[in-house]
CSV table of C-alpha atoms in Angstrom, one decimal:
chain,number,residue,atom,x,y,z
A,1,MET,CA,-42.5,67.7,-48.9
A,2,GLU,CA,-40.3,70.5,-47.6
A,3,TYR,CA,-41.7,70.1,-44.1
A,4,MET,CA,-40.9,66.4,-44.0
A,5,THR,CA,-37.2,67.0,-45.0
A,6,GLU,CA,-36.7,69.6,-42.3
A,7,SER,CA,-38.1,67.2,-39.6
A,8,ALA,CA,-35.8,64.4,-40.8
A,9,ASP,CA,-32.7,66.5,-40.6
A,10,ARG,CA,-33.6,67.8,-37.1
A,11,THR,CA,-31.3,66.7,-34.3
A,12,PRO,CA,-32.6,65.7,-30.9
A,13,ALA,CA,-33.3,68.7,-28.6
A,14,HIS,CA,-30.8,69.6,-25.9
A,15,ILE,CA,-31.4,71.1,-22.6
A,16,LEU,CA,-29.2,73.0,-20.2
A,17,CYS,CA,-27.9,71.4,-16.9
A,18,CYS,CA,-29.8,73.0,-14.0
A,19,GLU,CA,-26.5,73.2,-12.0
A,20,CYS,CA,-23.8,74.3,-14.4
A,21,GLY,CA,-25.7,75.2,-17.6
A,22,VAL,CA,-23.9,72.9,-19.9
A,23,PRO,CA,-26.0,71.5,-22.9
A,24,ILE,CA,-26.9,67.9,-22.2
A,25,SER,CA,-29.3,65.3,-23.6
A,26,PRO,CA,-32.5,65.1,-21.6
A,27,ASN,CA,-32.4,62.7,-18.6
A,28,PRO,CA,-34.8,62.2,-15.6
A,29,ALA,CA,-32.6,64.3,-13.3
A,30,ASN,CA,-31.9,67.1,-15.9
A,31,ILE,CA,-28.4,67.3,-14.5
A,32,CYS,CA,-25.1,66.5,-16.3
A,33,VAL,CA,-23.0,63.5,-15.2
A,34,ALA,CA,-20.3,65.6,-13.6
A,35,CYS,CA,-22.7,67.5,-11.4
A,36,LEU,CA,-24.7,64.3,-10.6
A,37,ARG,CA,-21.5,62.6,-9.4
A,38,SER,CA,-20.5,65.6,-7.3
A,39,LYS,CA,-23.9,65.6,-5.6
A,40,VAL,CA,-24.4,61.8,-5.3
A,41,ASP,CA,-21.7,59.1,-4.4
A,42,ILE,CA,-23.3,55.7,-5.0
A,43,SER,CA,-20.2,53.9,-3.5
A,44,GLN,CA,-20.8,55.6,-0.1
A,45,GLY,CA,-21.0,53.1,2.7
A,46,ILE,CA,-18.8,50.5,0.8
A,47,PRO,CA,-15.4,50.3,2.6
A,48,LYS,CA,-12.4,51.2,0.4
A,49,GLN,CA,-9.9,49.2,2.6
A,50,VAL,CA,-10.6,45.8,4.1
A,51,CYS,CA,-8.5,43.3,6.0
A,52,VAL,CA,-8.1,39.6,5.0
A,53,SER,CA,-6.5,37.0,7.3
A,54,PHE,CA,-3.9,34.6,5.8
A,55,CYS,CA,-2.2,31.7,7.5
A,56,LYS,CA,1.5,31.4,6.4
A,57,GLN,CA,1.9,27.9,7.6
A,58,CYS,CA,-0.9,26.2,5.6
A,59,GLN,CA,-1.3,28.9,2.9
A,60,ARG,CA,-5.0,29.4,3.6
A,61,TYR,CA,-7.3,32.4,3.8
A,62,PHE,CA,-9.9,32.9,6.5
A,63,GLN,CA,-13.5,32.9,5.4
A,64,PRO,CA,-15.9,34.0,8.2
A,65,PRO,CA,-17.4,32.7,10.4
A,66,GLY,CA,-14.9,29.9,10.9
A,67,THR,CA,-13.6,28.4,7.7
A,68,TRP,CA,-10.1,28.4,6.2
A,69,ILE,CA,-9.9,27.9,2.5
A,70,GLN,CA,-7.1,27.5,0.0
A,71,CYS,CA,-7.1,30.0,-2.9
A,72,ALA,CA,-4.5,30.8,-5.6
A,73,LEU,CA,-3.7,34.4,-6.3
A,74,GLU,CA,-6.3,36.1,-8.7
A,75,SER,CA,-8.5,33.0,-8.7
A,76,ARG,CA,-12.3,33.0,-8.7
A,77,GLU,CA,-12.3,31.5,-5.2
A,78,LEU,CA,-10.2,34.4,-3.9
A,79,LEU,CA,-12.4,37.0,-5.7
A,80,ALA,CA,-15.5,35.4,-4.2
A,81,LEU,CA,-13.9,35.6,-0.7
A,82,CYS,CA,-13.1,39.3,-1.2
A,83,LEU,CA,-16.6,40.2,-2.3
A,84,LYS,CA,-18.1,38.3,0.7
A,85,LYS,CA,-16.1,40.6,3.0
A,86,ILE,CA,-18.2,43.6,1.7
A,87,LYS,CA,-21.4,41.7,1.0
A,88,GLY,CA,-23.6,43.8,3.2
A,89,PRO,CA,-22.9,47.3,1.8
A,90,LEU,CA,-22.7,45.8,-1.7
A,91,SER,CA,-26.2,44.5,-1.6
A,92,LYS,CA,-27.6,48.1,-1.8
A,93,VAL,CA,-26.2,48.6,-5.3
A,94,ARG,CA,-26.0,46.5,-8.5
A,95,LEU,CA,-22.7,44.9,-9.1
A,96,VAL,CA,-21.9,45.0,-12.8
A,97,ASP,CA,-18.2,43.8,-12.9
A,98,ALA,CA,-15.4,42.8,-10.6
A,99,GLY,CA,-11.8,41.9,-11.2
A,100,PHE,CA,-8.3,42.0,-9.7
A,101,VAL,CA,-5.8,44.8,-10.2
A,102,TRP,CA,-2.3,43.5,-10.4
A,103,THR,CA,-0.2,43.9,-7.3
A,104,GLU,CA,3.3,42.7,-6.3
A,105,PRO,CA,2.8,39.1,-4.9
A,106,HIS,CA,4.9,40.0,-1.8
A,107,SER,CA,3.2,43.4,-1.1
A,108,LYS,CA,0.5,41.8,1.0
A,109,ARG,CA,-2.1,43.8,-0.8
A,110,LEU,CA,-5.0,42.7,-3.0
A,111,LYS,CA,-6.8,45.3,-5.1
A,112,VAL,CA,-10.3,44.6,-6.6
A,113,LYS,CA,-11.8,46.9,-9.2
A,114,LEU,CA,-15.6,47.1,-8.9
A,115,THR,CA,-18.2,48.5,-11.3
A,116,ILE,CA,-21.5,49.3,-9.7
A,117,GLN,CA,-24.8,50.9,-10.8
A,118,LYS,CA,-27.6,52.6,-8.7
A,119,GLU,CA,-30.8,54.5,-9.4
A,120,VAL,CA,-30.7,58.1,-8.2
A,121,MET,CA,-32.8,61.3,-8.6
A,122,ASN,CA,-36.0,60.6,-10.4
A,123,GLY,CA,-34.9,57.2,-11.8
A,124,ALA,CA,-31.6,58.2,-13.4
A,125,ILE,CA,-29.1,55.2,-13.3
A,126,LEU,CA,-25.5,56.2,-12.4
A,127,GLN,CA,-22.5,53.9,-13.0
A,128,GLN,CA,-19.3,54.2,-11.0
A,129,VAL,CA,-15.9,52.4,-11.0
A,130,PHE,CA,-13.7,52.3,-7.9
A,131,VAL,CA,-11.0,50.1,-6.3
A,132,VAL,CA,-11.2,48.3,-2.9
A,133,ASP,CA,-7.8,47.7,-1.2
A,134,TYR,CA,-7.5,44.5,0.8
A,135,VAL,CA,-4.7,44.2,3.3
A,136,VAL,CA,-3.5,40.7,3.9
A,137,GLN,CA,-2.9,40.2,7.6
A,138,PRO,CA,-1.0,37.2,8.9
A,139,GLN,CA,-3.0,35.0,11.3
A,140,MET,CA,-2.3,31.5,12.4
A,141,CYS,CA,-5.3,29.1,11.9
A,142,GLY,CA,-6.5,26.8,14.6
A,143,ASP,CA,-5.0,23.7,13.0
A,144,CYS,CA,-1.5,25.2,12.7
A,145,HIS,CA,-1.8,26.4,16.4
A,146,ARG,CA,-2.3,22.8,17.4
A,147,VAL,CA,0.7,21.8,15.3
A,148,GLU,CA,2.9,24.4,16.9
A,149,ALA,CA,1.8,23.6,20.4
A,150,LYS,CA,2.7,19.9,19.9
A,151,ASP,CA,0.7,19.0,23.0
A,152,PHE,CA,-2.8,19.4,21.8
A,153,TRP,CA,-3.8,16.1,20.2
A,154,LYS,CA,-7.1,14.2,19.9
A,155,ALA,CA,-5.8,10.8,18.7
A,156,VAL,CA,-2.5,8.9,18.8
A,157,VAL,CA,-1.5,5.8,16.7
A,158,GLN,CA,1.1,3.7,18.6
A,159,VAL,CA,3.0,1.4,16.2
A,160,ARG,CA,4.9,-1.4,17.9
A,161,GLN,CA,6.9,-4.4,16.8
A,162,LYS,CA,8.4,-6.9,19.4
A,163,THR,CA,11.6,-7.5,17.6
A,164,LEU,CA,15.3,-6.6,17.9
A,165,HIS,CA,15.7,-5.3,14.4
A,166,LYS,CA,14.1,-2.1,12.9
A,167,LYS,CA,14.1,-3.2,9.3
A,168,THR,CA,10.3,-3.2,9.1
A,169,PHE,CA,10.2,0.3,10.6
A,170,TYR,CA,12.7,1.7,8.1
A,171,TYR,CA,10.6,0.2,5.3
A,172,LEU,CA,7.4,1.6,6.8
A,173,GLU,CA,9.0,5.1,7.1
A,174,GLN,CA,9.8,5.2,3.4
A,175,LEU,CA,6.2,4.1,2.6
A,176,ILE,CA,4.8,6.9,4.8
A,177,LEU,CA,7.0,9.5,3.0
A,178,LYS,CA,6.2,8.2,-0.5
A,179,TYR,CA,2.4,8.5,0.1
A,180,GLY,CA,2.5,11.6,2.2
A,181,MET,CA,0.8,10.0,5.2
A,182,HIS,CA,2.8,12.2,7.6
A,183,GLN,CA,1.3,15.5,6.5
A,184,ASN,CA,-1.6,15.5,9.0
A,185,THR,CA,0.5,14.5,12.0
A,186,LEU,CA,1.0,17.0,14.8
A,187,ARG,CA,4.1,15.2,16.1
A,188,ILE,CA,6.0,11.9,15.5
A,189,LYS,CA,7.8,10.5,18.5
A,190,GLU,CA,10.3,7.6,18.2
A,191,ILE,CA,10.7,5.3,21.2
A,192,HIS,CA,12.6,2.1,21.8
A,193,ASP,CA,10.2,-0.4,20.1
A,194,GLY,CA,8.2,1.8,17.8
A,195,LEU,CA,6.7,5.1,16.7
A,196,ASP,CA,3.9,7.3,18.0
A,197,PHE,CA,1.9,9.4,15.6
A,198,TYR,CA,-0.2,12.3,17.1
A,199,TYR,CA,-3.2,13.8,15.3
A,200,SER,CA,-5.7,16.6,15.8
A,201,SER,CA,-8.7,14.5,14.8
A,202,LYS,CA,-9.7,10.9,15.1
A,203,GLN,CA,-10.4,10.6,11.4
A,204,HIS,CA,-6.8,11.2,10.5
A,205,ALA,CA,-5.7,8.6,13.0
A,206,GLN,CA,-8.1,6.0,11.5
A,207,LYS,CA,-6.8,6.8,8.0
A,208,MET,CA,-3.3,6.0,9.3
A,209,VAL,CA,-4.4,2.7,10.8
A,210,GLU,CA,-6.0,1.7,7.5
A,211,PHE,CA,-2.8,2.6,5.7
A,212,LEU,CA,-0.8,0.4,8.0
A,213,GLN,CA,-3.1,-2.5,7.5
A,214,CYS,CA,-2.6,-2.3,3.8
A,215,THR,CA,1.2,-2.0,3.9
A,216,VAL,CA,2.4,-4.3,6.7
A,217,PRO,CA,0.9,-7.4,8.4
A,218,CYS,CA,-0.5,-6.2,11.7
A,219,ARG,CA,-3.4,-6.1,14.1
A,220,HIS,CA,-4.8,-3.1,16.0
A,221,LYS,CA,-6.9,-2.2,19.1
A,222,ALA,CA,-8.7,1.1,19.7
A,223,SER,CA,-9.6,2.8,23.0
A,224,GLN,CA,-10.7,6.2,24.1
A,225,ARG,CA,-10.6,8.3,27.2
A,226,LEU,CA,-13.2,11.0,28.2
A,227,ILE,CA,-11.5,14.4,28.7
A,228,SER,CA,-14.6,16.7,29.2
A,229,GLN,CA,-18.3,16.8,28.5
A,230,ASP,CA,-21.1,19.3,28.3
A,231,ILE,CA,-24.4,17.9,29.6
A,232,HIS,CA,-26.4,20.8,28.3
A,233,SER,CA,-25.4,20.5,24.7
A,234,ASN,CA,-24.7,16.7,24.9
A,235,THR,CA,-21.1,17.1,23.6
A,236,TYR,CA,-18.2,15.0,24.6
A,237,ASN,CA,-14.4,15.4,24.2
A,238,TYR,CA,-12.4,12.2,23.8
A,239,LYS,CA,-8.8,11.3,23.3
A,240,SER,CA,-8.5,8.2,21.2
A,241,THR,CA,-5.6,5.7,21.2
A,242,PHE,CA,-5.0,3.2,18.4
A,243,SER,CA,-2.5,0.4,19.3
A,244,VAL,CA,-1.0,-1.2,16.1
A,245,GLU,CA,1.2,-4.3,16.5
A,246,ILE,CA,3.3,-5.4,13.6
A,247,VAL,CA,4.2,-9.1,13.3
A,248,PRO,CA,7.5,-9.8,15.1
A,249,ILE,CA,9.2,-11.1,12.0
A,250,CYS,CA,11.9,-9.3,10.0
A,251,LYS,CA,13.7,-9.9,6.7
A,252,ASP,CA,16.5,-12.6,7.0
A,253,ASN,CA,14.9,-14.2,10.1
A,254,VAL,CA,14.9,-18.0,10.4
A,255,VAL,CA,11.5,-19.1,11.6
A,256,GLY,CA,10.0,-22.3,12.9
A,257,LEU,CA,6.4,-23.0,11.7
A,258,SER,CA,3.9,-25.1,13.4
A,259,PRO,CA,3.2,-28.5,11.7
A,260,ARG,CA,-0.4,-27.4,10.9
A,261,LEU,CA,0.7,-24.2,9.2
A,262,ALA,CA,3.5,-25.8,7.3
A,263,GLN,CA,1.1,-28.4,5.9
A,264,SER,CA,-1.5,-25.8,4.9
A,265,LEU,CA,1.3,-24.0,2.9
A,266,GLY,CA,1.9,-26.9,0.7
A,267,ASN,CA,3.8,-29.3,3.0
A,268,MET,CA,6.7,-26.9,3.5
A,269,ASN,CA,9.5,-27.7,5.9
A,270,GLN,CA,9.0,-26.1,9.3
A,271,ILE,CA,12.4,-24.3,9.2
A,272,CYS,CA,12.1,-21.4,6.7
A,273,VAL,CA,13.8,-18.1,5.9
A,274,CYS,CA,11.9,-14.8,5.7
A,275,ILE,CA,13.1,-13.2,2.5
A,276,ARG,CA,11.1,-10.0,2.9
A,277,VAL,CA,8.2,-8.4,4.8
A,278,THR,CA,5.8,-6.2,2.8
A,279,SER,CA,2.0,-6.4,3.2
A,280,ALA,CA,2.6,-10.1,4.0
A,281,ILE,CA,5.5,-12.3,5.3
A,282,HIS,CA,7.3,-13.9,2.4
A,283,LEU,CA,8.9,-17.2,3.3
A,284,ILE,CA,11.2,-19.6,1.4
A,285,ASP,CA,12.1,-23.2,2.2
A,286,PRO,CA,15.9,-23.4,1.7
A,287,ASN,CA,15.6,-27.2,1.1
A,288,THR,CA,13.1,-27.1,-1.7
A,289,LEU,CA,12.8,-23.4,-2.9
A,290,GLN,CA,9.1,-23.5,-2.1
A,291,VAL,CA,7.7,-20.1,-1.3
A,292,ALA,CA,4.6,-18.9,0.7
A,293,ASP,CA,3.0,-15.6,1.7
A,294,ILE,CA,1.5,-15.3,5.1
A,295,ASP,CA,-0.8,-12.3,5.8
A,296,GLY,CA,-1.5,-10.8,9.2
A,297,SER,CA,-4.6,-12.8,10.0
A,298,THR,CA,-3.0,-16.1,9.2
A,299,PHE,CA,0.0,-15.2,11.4
A,300,TRP,CA,-2.1,-14.3,14.4
A,301,SER,CA,-4.1,-17.5,14.0
A,302,ASN,CA,-0.9,-19.6,13.9
A,303,PRO,CA,1.9,-17.5,15.4
A,304,PHE,CA,5.6,-18.4,15.1
A,305,ASN,CA,8.8,-16.8,16.2
A,306,SER,CA,12.3,-16.1,14.9
A,307,LEU,CA,14.7,-18.8,16.0
A,308,CYS,CA,17.9,-16.7,16.2
A,309,HIS,CA,19.0,-13.2,17.2
A,310,PRO,CA,20.4,-11.1,14.3
A,311,LYS,CA,23.7,-10.8,16.3
A,312,GLN,CA,24.0,-14.6,16.1
A,313,LEU,CA,24.8,-14.4,12.3
A,314,GLU,CA,28.2,-16.0,11.7
A,315,GLU,CA,30.5,-15.7,8.7
A,316,PHE,CA,31.2,-18.9,6.7
A,317,ILE,CA,33.4,-19.6,3.7
A,318,VAL,CA,32.1,-21.7,0.9
A,319,MET,CA,34.3,-24.8,0.3
A,320,GLU,CA,32.2,-26.5,-2.4
A,321,CYS,CA,28.9,-25.6,-4.1
A,322,SER,CA,26.8,-27.6,-6.6
A,323,ILE,CA,23.5,-26.8,-8.2
A,324,VAL,CA,20.6,-29.2,-7.6
A,325,ARG,CA,18.9,-29.5,-11.0
A,326,ASP,CA,16.1,-32.1,-10.6
A,327,LEU,CA,14.4,-32.1,-7.3
A,328,LYS,CA,11.6,-34.5,-6.4
A,329,ARG,CA,8.6,-32.6,-5.2
A,330,SER,CA,6.2,-34.0,-2.7
A,331,ALA,CA,2.4,-34.2,-3.4
A,332,GLY,CA,0.6,-31.0,-2.8
A,333,ALA,CA,3.7,-28.8,-3.0
A,334,GLY,CA,3.2,-25.1,-3.4
A,335,MET,CA,4.9,-22.5,-5.7
A,336,ILE,CA,8.6,-22.7,-6.4
A,337,SER,CA,10.8,-19.5,-6.5
A,338,LYS,CA,12.1,-18.7,-10.0
A,339,LYS,CA,14.6,-16.1,-8.7
A,340,HIS,CA,16.6,-18.5,-6.6
A,341,MET,CA,18.5,-21.7,-7.4
A,342,LEU,CA,18.8,-24.7,-5.0
A,343,GLY,CA,22.4,-25.5,-4.1
A,344,GLU,CA,24.2,-28.0,-1.9
A,345,VAL,CA,27.2,-26.5,-0.2
A,346,TRP,CA,30.0,-27.4,2.2
A,347,VAL,CA,30.9,-24.4,4.4
A,348,GLN,CA,33.4,-23.7,7.1
A,349,LYS,CA,33.3,-21.0,9.8
A,350,THR,CA,35.9,-18.3,9.2
A,351,SER,CA,36.5,-18.5,13.0
A,352,GLU,CA,37.4,-22.2,12.7
A,353,MET,CA,39.8,-22.1,9.8
A,354,ASN,CA,42.5,-23.8,11.8
A,355,THR,CA,40.3,-26.9,12.2
A,356,ASP,CA,38.9,-29.3,9.6
A,357,LYS,CA,35.2,-29.0,10.8
A,358,GLN,CA,32.9,-28.4,7.9
A,359,TYR,CA,29.1,-28.2,7.6
A,360,PHE,CA,26.8,-29.4,4.8
A,361,CYS,CA,23.5,-27.7,4.0
A,362,ARG,CA,21.1,-26.9,1.3
A,363,THR,CA,20.5,-23.3,0.4
A,364,HIS,CA,18.4,-21.0,-1.8
A,365,LEU,CA,21.5,-19.0,-2.7
A,366,GLY,CA,22.9,-21.4,-5.2
A,367,HIS,CA,22.9,-18.8,-8.0
A,368,LEU,CA,25.1,-16.5,-5.9
A,369,LEU,CA,27.7,-18.8,-4.3
A,370,ASN,CA,31.0,-20.0,-5.6
A,371,PRO,CA,33.9,-21.7,-3.8
A,372,GLY,CA,35.8,-19.1,-1.7
A,373,ASP,CA,32.8,-16.7,-1.2
A,374,LEU,CA,31.9,-15.4,2.2
A,375,VAL,CA,28.4,-16.0,3.3
A,376,LEU,CA,26.4,-15.1,6.5
A,377,GLY,CA,24.3,-17.8,8.2
A,378,PHE,CA,23.0,-19.2,11.5
A,379,ASP,CA,24.7,-22.2,13.1
A,380,LEU,CA,21.7,-24.2,14.4
A,381,ALA,CA,23.8,-27.2,15.3
A,382,ASN,CA,25.6,-25.4,18.1
A,383,CYS,CA,22.7,-23.1,19.0
A,384,ASN,CA,20.1,-23.5,21.8
A,385,LEU,CA,16.8,-23.3,20.0
A,386,ASN,CA,14.2,-22.7,22.6
A,387,ASP,CA,11.1,-22.9,20.4
A,388,GLU,CA,8.0,-25.0,21.0
A,389,HIS,CA,7.6,-26.1,17.4
A,390,VAL,CA,11.3,-26.9,16.8
A,391,ASN,CA,11.6,-28.8,20.0
A,392,LYS,CA,9.0,-31.3,18.8
A,393,MET,CA,10.6,-31.8,15.5
A,394,ASN,CA,12.8,-34.8,14.6
A,395,SER,CA,16.4,-33.7,14.9
A,396,ASP,CA,17.2,-35.1,11.4
A,397,ARG,CA,14.8,-32.4,9.9
A,398,VAL,CA,16.6,-29.5,11.6
A,399,PRO,CA,19.5,-28.3,9.4
A,400,ASP,CA,23.0,-27.7,10.9
A,401,VAL,CA,23.4,-24.4,9.1
A,402,VAL,CA,20.9,-22.0,7.4
A,403,LEU,CA,22.6,-19.6,5.0
A,404,ILE,CA,21.0,-16.1,4.8
A,405,LYS,CA,23.0,-13.9,2.4
A,406,LYS,CA,26.3,-13.5,0.6
A,407,ASN,CA,28.7,-11.2,2.5
A,408,TYR,CA,30.3,-8.2,0.8
A,409,ASP,CA,32.7,-5.6,2.1
A,410,ARG,CA,30.4,-3.1,3.8
A,411,THR,CA,33.0,-0.3,3.8
A,412,LYS,CA,33.3,-0.4,0.1
A,413,ARG,CA,29.6,-0.6,-0.5
A,414,GLN,CA,29.0,2.4,1.8
A,415,ARG,CA,31.7,4.5,0.1
A,416,ARG,CA,30.3,3.8,-3.4
A,417,ARG,CA,26.6,4.3,-2.6
A,418,ASN,CA,25.5,7.1,-4.8
A,419,TRP,CA,21.9,7.4,-3.6
A,420,LYS,CA,20.1,8.4,-0.4
A,421,LEU,CA,16.8,8.3,1.4
A,422,LYS,CA,14.6,10.9,3.1
A,423,GLU,CA,13.7,10.6,6.8
A,424,LEU,CA,10.7,11.6,8.8
A,425,ALA,CA,11.1,14.6,11.1
A,426,ARG,CA,10.6,13.0,14.6
A,427,ASP,CA,11.5,13.4,18.2
A,428,ARG,CA,14.0,10.7,19.3
A,429,GLU,CA,14.8,9.4,22.7
A,430,ASN,CA,17.0,6.7,24.0
A,431,MET,CA,18.9,6.3,20.8
A,432,ASP,CA,20.7,3.0,20.5
A,433,THR,CA,24.2,2.9,19.0
A,434,ASP,CA,23.1,-0.2,17.1
A,435,ASP,CA,20.7,1.8,15.0
A,436,GLU,CA,23.3,2.9,12.5
A,437,ARG,CA,24.3,-0.7,11.8
A,438,GLN,CA,20.7,-1.7,11.4
A,439,TYR,CA,20.1,1.2,9.0
A,440,GLN,CA,23.0,0.1,6.9
A,441,ASP,CA,21.5,-3.4,6.8
A,442,PHE,CA,18.3,-1.9,5.4
A,443,LEU,CA,20.1,0.1,2.7
A,444,GLU,CA,21.9,-3.1,1.7
A,445,ASP,CA,18.5,-4.9,1.5
A,446,LEU,CA,17.3,-2.3,-0.9
A,447,GLU,CA,20.3,-2.8,-3.1
A,448,GLU,CA,19.8,-6.6,-3.1
A,449,ASP,CA,16.0,-6.8,-3.4
A,450,GLU,CA,14.3,-5.1,-6.3
A,451,ALA,CA,10.8,-6.0,-5.0
A,452,ILE,CA,11.3,-3.9,-1.8
A,453,ARG,CA,12.8,-0.8,-3.5
A,454,LYS,CA,9.9,-0.6,-5.9
A,455,ASN,CA,7.9,0.9,-3.0
A,456,VAL,CA,10.6,3.3,-1.9
A,457,ASN,CA,11.6,6.7,-3.3
A,458,ILE,CA,15.4,6.6,-3.9
A,459,TYR,CA,17.1,10.0,-4.5
A,460,ARG,CA,20.3,10.6,-6.4
A,461,ASP,CA,23.3,11.7,-4.3
A,462,SER,CA,25.1,14.2,-6.5
A,463,THR,CA,28.2,14.1,-4.2
A,464,ILE,CA,29.1,10.5,-5.3
A,465,PRO,CA,30.2,9.9,-8.9
A,466,VAL,CA,28.2,7.6,-11.1
A,467,GLU,CA,29.7,4.1,-11.5
A,468,SER,CA,28.5,0.7,-12.9
A,469,ASP,CA,25.6,-1.2,-11.3
A,470,THR,CA,28.0,-3.7,-9.7
A,471,ASP,CA,31.5,-3.3,-8.2
A,472,ASP,CA,34.5,-5.5,-8.5
A,473,GLU,CA,33.2,-8.0,-6.0
A,474,GLY,CA,29.8,-8.3,-7.7
A,475,ALA,CA,27.9,-6.6,-4.9
A,476,PRO,CA,24.5,-5.4,-6.3
A,477,ARG,CA,23.9,-1.7,-6.7
A,478,ILE,CA,20.9,0.5,-7.6
A,479,SER,CA,20.9,1.7,-11.2
A,480,LEU,CA,20.6,5.4,-12.1
A,481,ALA,CA,17.3,4.8,-13.8
A,482,GLU,CA,15.7,3.9,-10.5
A,483,MET,CA,16.7,7.1,-8.8
A,484,LEU,CA,14.9,10.4,-8.5
A,485,GLU,CA,16.4,13.9,-8.5
A,486,ASP,CA,16.1,15.6,-5.1
A,487,LEU,CA,14.3,18.8,-6.1
A,488,HIS,CA,13.5,21.7,-3.8
A,489,ILE,CA,10.7,23.9,-5.1
A,490,SER,CA,9.8,26.9,-3.0
A,491,GLN,CA,6.3,28.2,-2.6
A,492,ASP,CA,5.1,31.8,-2.8
A,493,ALA,CA,4.2,33.6,0.4
A,494,THR,CA,0.5,33.9,-0.5
A,495,GLY,CA,0.2,31.7,-3.6
A,496,GLU,CA,0.1,28.1,-4.7
A,497,GLU,CA,2.5,28.2,-7.6
A,498,GLY,CA,5.2,26.0,-6.1
A,499,GLU,CA,2.8,23.4,-4.7
A,500,SER,CA,1.0,23.0,-8.0
A,501,MET,CA,4.3,22.3,-9.7
A,502,MET,CA,5.2,19.6,-7.2
A,503,THR,CA,1.9,17.7,-7.5
A,504,GLN,CA,1.7,17.8,-11.3
């Protein structure tokens, strides 16, 4: 019994280290940990300082052999990239743990703490902790090189519209900004009758063409030119060109439809007014308030033209105005606009106030006009209409005057406008002095038409005080609830903090 008690109280035997003589527990090497580490360094061969390439322009890191990836600071993706840089030497040991050591975000240093194990001397397993210092070196990636060069492009989208007004292009510009379709462009070039978008890949150009087909009525053609080829590897280098033609009709144009098209749209009159152009051409018959939407394929099957130049708009003064309540509709008539009211008005040109010549017409602006108001319209009675469809019409069916919109004081509207739009960064050439007037027309259209501005990002202009939604003359204005704050969120030099805030 005594013997059993002594063996139970006995502690495990200790031995002396064969190097320094310190008592230690038995191990396969019979050496203490301090002496073992002094004799063996299991981290030998693993580099303690490594370089990582980072592109400042696109905020991406280089992953050999030829990939650039986007990683946030101290993310799992960035840790995996760092470990791959030392994958070869690290394969000779067992990796137990890895994690980042905090560094200043602008120090261009990444520190990774590694815990490794390795079998040494007669099967003893040694564990060691050390830090690898990664130096972040700036290097421009190939995509950003092409963007900076501005001349290296693989595909171009040429957007054209054969019209004298750029309202459709101003609307298209805002759609491109809203949906970020300009982000992959190498360069945007503005020319007289359109825009050119340059891309580094054909896929980006095709995506732009698909976007245009969904937003504006258009048609396109594609062509490509061989730049170089390698007969040994059977590879070819092409430059692709996509030609996109937008329908030559803008808002506030008076158009002459073919008899066949007018009949297919519900027996509309052939003389119609374009009230807006979005993904389709929206027409209204000023005699009956009948509306119709014409898409791109329908237009190219039955093309029609604008009857008058925008500079032919004349100012009229309303002498009398009465609302037409009960209108007889013909058989097969289409939809009637609920936002307009049919009116019968007598108008007189402001340039002919010293005469007694007046014009009678029907208009879709009956809900806006009162005696004494100024209104813009086209004088078809004294205009040379050179159109194949109108020339074949009975003269009784061609109205003397077509009214387009109510006229307000442009200077007052411009001074009280407390909002602004963003613009695409583009190269301009042959700028026309008429562009500013056309841009002001587009801004007025946004104020007057809620359906158009729903697709546009409108930003609050803090330099202009907030006023009511209409001024003294009743000119429409955009409410504060429809405006966005123009925020500028900066990004970190090597992180994604700012960008994540903008997208959320």
